[in-house]
Amino acid sequence: MTDPIQHIEHETERKLNILHVFRAPAGGLFRHVQDLVRGQVAAGHNVGVVCASNGTSPAAEEALSAMEPSLALGMRRIFMSRLADPRDIAAVTTVRALRSSQELDIVHGHGAKGGLMARLAVHRPPSDATPDRRARSIYTPHGGSLHYDATSLSGMAYLAIEKLLNSRTDAFIFESEFARSVFAQKIGAPKGKSQIVHNGVGETDFLPLPNRKSTYDIAFVGELRMLKGIDVLLDALATMRGRNLRVVIAGDGPDREHFIDRACNLGLAPMVTFPGAMPAREVFASAGMLVVPSLAESLPYIVLEALAAAMPLVATNCGGIPEIFAGRADSLVPPGDALALADAITRTLNAPAQADTVAKQMRQDIAHRFSVGTMVRGVDDVYRTALTGLPVRDGVPQMLSPATPHSANGA
């Protein structure tokens, strides 16, 4: 008869077959997946990726190509739309086939579409007697459906799907306490295990910015969509036209043309540049400060990246941003308030030495609280908990008393 303790220890130590499923290789979600893949491959796991074949940028294609050689389980590109589409059925079938053929332990869905496919692929209908093998479904929302208003028709539809999938999820990973509270409010308590694992930044994010020069006074970096509050930033800048500021709004997205038109209509064309997508650190090195005017967020990487680079930062009080700022959260700006945003930008511009001092202090603070290594280990603990049914912390099942020898130590 198998010793249950040895079985549990085996489950918490063996190398896993992991498949990450997501739609768009863009933004913080893609950064999160890239960091996880690197950490999991370094730990000896076999990792694969399924993501969209359509609508990806040249920069995303380059990043996917760089990732692919490290994927022991390969990369599968399939059509995925942002909204519901009949072709989603074929995509779920593809993920389900991989689950069986690759003997997956973990199918980790990221974002609304990735979460849908991962959970439907792992949990077959009750009428299907085929065993589920070892696969467990893990879901990280990354905002996704949680951004929708529950009173809108689209919001009601997306949140209804989330409620149906709740019981099909073995474990939830939330990037922030805020995300978990919004999930509970809009969808209900997670039916599977749930854990907060903060996003983390790596050693390269803390390196000094190369060739720093003040080409711009103010920078925005991110996806150009309404949720990011770029309209509010432009309105704030319109109240500051007398300062002759130089502003860069770097990124791409569905609302780019709208923001360009709005800048022109506000008379900001001479001061605002829209260069398209650029590496964040390249933008940081060319600007005096970063503004994050978001209306909704989970735990944005761009805030962590800016603070790791000791970049003076003005950000809004939304999502998980206060969890990053901790004791300095009172410096955050109410989202959607252009005058308050303009006031915070002005104060930062008027006191550059103080802004640099605060940025260096915050750099030290996040170095201790938001690291890639901590994130990868936290995600692994969630995987092991889902596989064993027991809480796992730092790779150790918590049912084992401190006196119980652990086989990794040679027992």
PDB file of C-alpha atoms in Angstrom, residues 20 32 36 40 106-111 119 137-143 146 169-177 179-180 183 190 192-199 298 374-386:
ATOM      1  CA  HIS A  20      -0.366  28.238 -20.150  1.00  0.00           C
ATOM      2  CA  HIS A  32       3.421  37.667 -16.284  1.00  0.00           C
ATOM      3  CA  LEU A  36       6.401  32.390 -15.140  1.00  0.00           C
ATOM      4  CA  GLN A  40       9.230  27.218 -14.412  1.00  0.00           C
ATOM      5  CA  ILE A 106      -1.661  21.905 -14.867  1.00  0.00           C
ATOM      6  CA  VAL A 107      -3.672  23.903 -17.394  1.00  0.00           C
ATOM      7  CA  HIS A 108      -3.268  27.543 -16.350  1.00  0.00           C
ATOM      8  CA  GLY A 109      -5.684  29.961 -18.013  1.00  0.00           C
ATOM      9  CA  HIS A 110      -4.852  33.672 -18.040  1.00  0.00           C
ATOM     10  CA  GLY A 111      -7.464  36.367 -18.694  1.00  0.00           C
ATOM     11  CA  ARG A 119     -11.383  25.291 -17.513  1.00  0.00           C
ATOM     12  CA  SER A 137      -7.371  23.940 -13.908  1.00  0.00           C
ATOM     13  CA  ILE A 138      -5.813  27.142 -12.568  1.00  0.00           C
ATOM     14  CA  TYR A 139      -7.255  30.568 -13.393  1.00  0.00           C
ATOM     15  CA  THR A 140      -5.707  34.029 -13.103  1.00  0.00           C
ATOM     16  CA  PRO A 141      -8.234  36.707 -14.220  1.00  0.00           C
ATOM     17  CA  HIS A 142      -5.712  39.565 -14.814  1.00  0.00           C
ATOM     18  CA  GLY A 143      -8.679  41.942 -14.633  1.00  0.00           C
ATOM     19  CA  LEU A 146     -13.795  41.649 -13.589  1.00  0.00           C
ATOM     20  CA  THR A 169     -11.848  25.813 -11.316  1.00  0.00           C
ATOM     21  CA  ASP A 170      -9.455  23.853  -9.120  1.00  0.00           C
ATOM     22  CA  ALA A 171      -7.582  26.943  -7.950  1.00  0.00           C
ATOM     23  CA  PHE A 172      -7.644  30.703  -8.450  1.00  0.00           C
ATOM     24  CA  ILE A 173      -4.590  32.940  -8.401  1.00  0.00           C
ATOM     25  CA  PHE A 174      -5.266  36.639  -7.844  1.00  0.00           C
ATOM     26  CA  GLU A 175      -2.540  39.226  -8.371  1.00  0.00           C
ATOM     27  CA  SER A 176      -3.974  41.477  -5.660  1.00  0.00           C
ATOM     28  CA  GLU A 177      -6.339  41.539  -2.725  1.00  0.00           C
ATOM     29  CA  ALA A 179      -8.875  41.444  -7.576  1.00  0.00           C
ATOM     30  CA  ARG A 180     -10.010  38.787  -5.120  1.00  0.00           C
ATOM     31  CA  PHE A 183     -14.314  38.572  -7.828  1.00  0.00           C
ATOM     32  CA  PRO A 190     -14.149  31.217  -5.339  1.00  0.00           C
ATOM     33  CA  GLY A 192     -11.741  26.269  -5.700  1.00  0.00           C
ATOM     34  CA  LYS A 193      -8.662  27.102  -3.662  1.00  0.00           C
ATOM     35  CA  SER A 194      -7.640  30.731  -3.954  1.00  0.00           C
ATOM     36  CA  GLN A 195      -4.394  32.538  -3.263  1.00  0.00           C
ATOM     37  CA  ILE A 196      -2.995  36.021  -3.763  1.00  0.00           C
ATOM     38  CA  VAL A 197       0.345  35.903  -5.573  1.00  0.00           C
ATOM     39  CA  HIS A 198       1.601  39.377  -6.390  1.00  0.00           C
ATOM     40  CA  ASN A 199       3.262  40.081  -9.718  1.00  0.00           C
ATOM     41  CA  SER A 298      -5.440  44.712 -11.121  1.00  0.00           C
ATOM     42  CA  THR A 374       8.646  34.973  -4.934  1.00  0.00           C
ATOM     43  CA  MET A 375       5.940  35.035  -7.616  1.00  0.00           C
ATOM     44  CA  VAL A 376       7.136  31.822  -9.298  1.00  0.00           C
ATOM     45  CA  ARG A 377       7.379  29.995  -5.956  1.00  0.00           C
ATOM     46  CA  GLY A 378       3.927  31.228  -4.947  1.00  0.00           C
ATOM     47  CA  VAL A 379       2.375  29.977  -8.185  1.00  0.00           C
ATOM     48  CA  ASP A 380       4.104  26.611  -7.753  1.00  0.00           C
ATOM     49  CA  ASP A 381       2.625  26.309  -4.255  1.00  0.00           C
ATOM     50  CA  VAL A 382      -0.854  26.853  -5.726  1.00  0.00           C
ATOM     51  CA  TYR A 383      -0.226  24.140  -8.324  1.00  0.00           C
ATOM     52  CA  ARG A 384       0.909  21.680  -5.643  1.00  0.00           C
ATOM     53  CA  THR A 385      -2.058  22.544  -3.445  1.00  0.00           C
ATOM     54  CA  ALA A 386      -4.411  21.833  -6.355  1.00  0.00           C
TER      55      ALA A 386
END
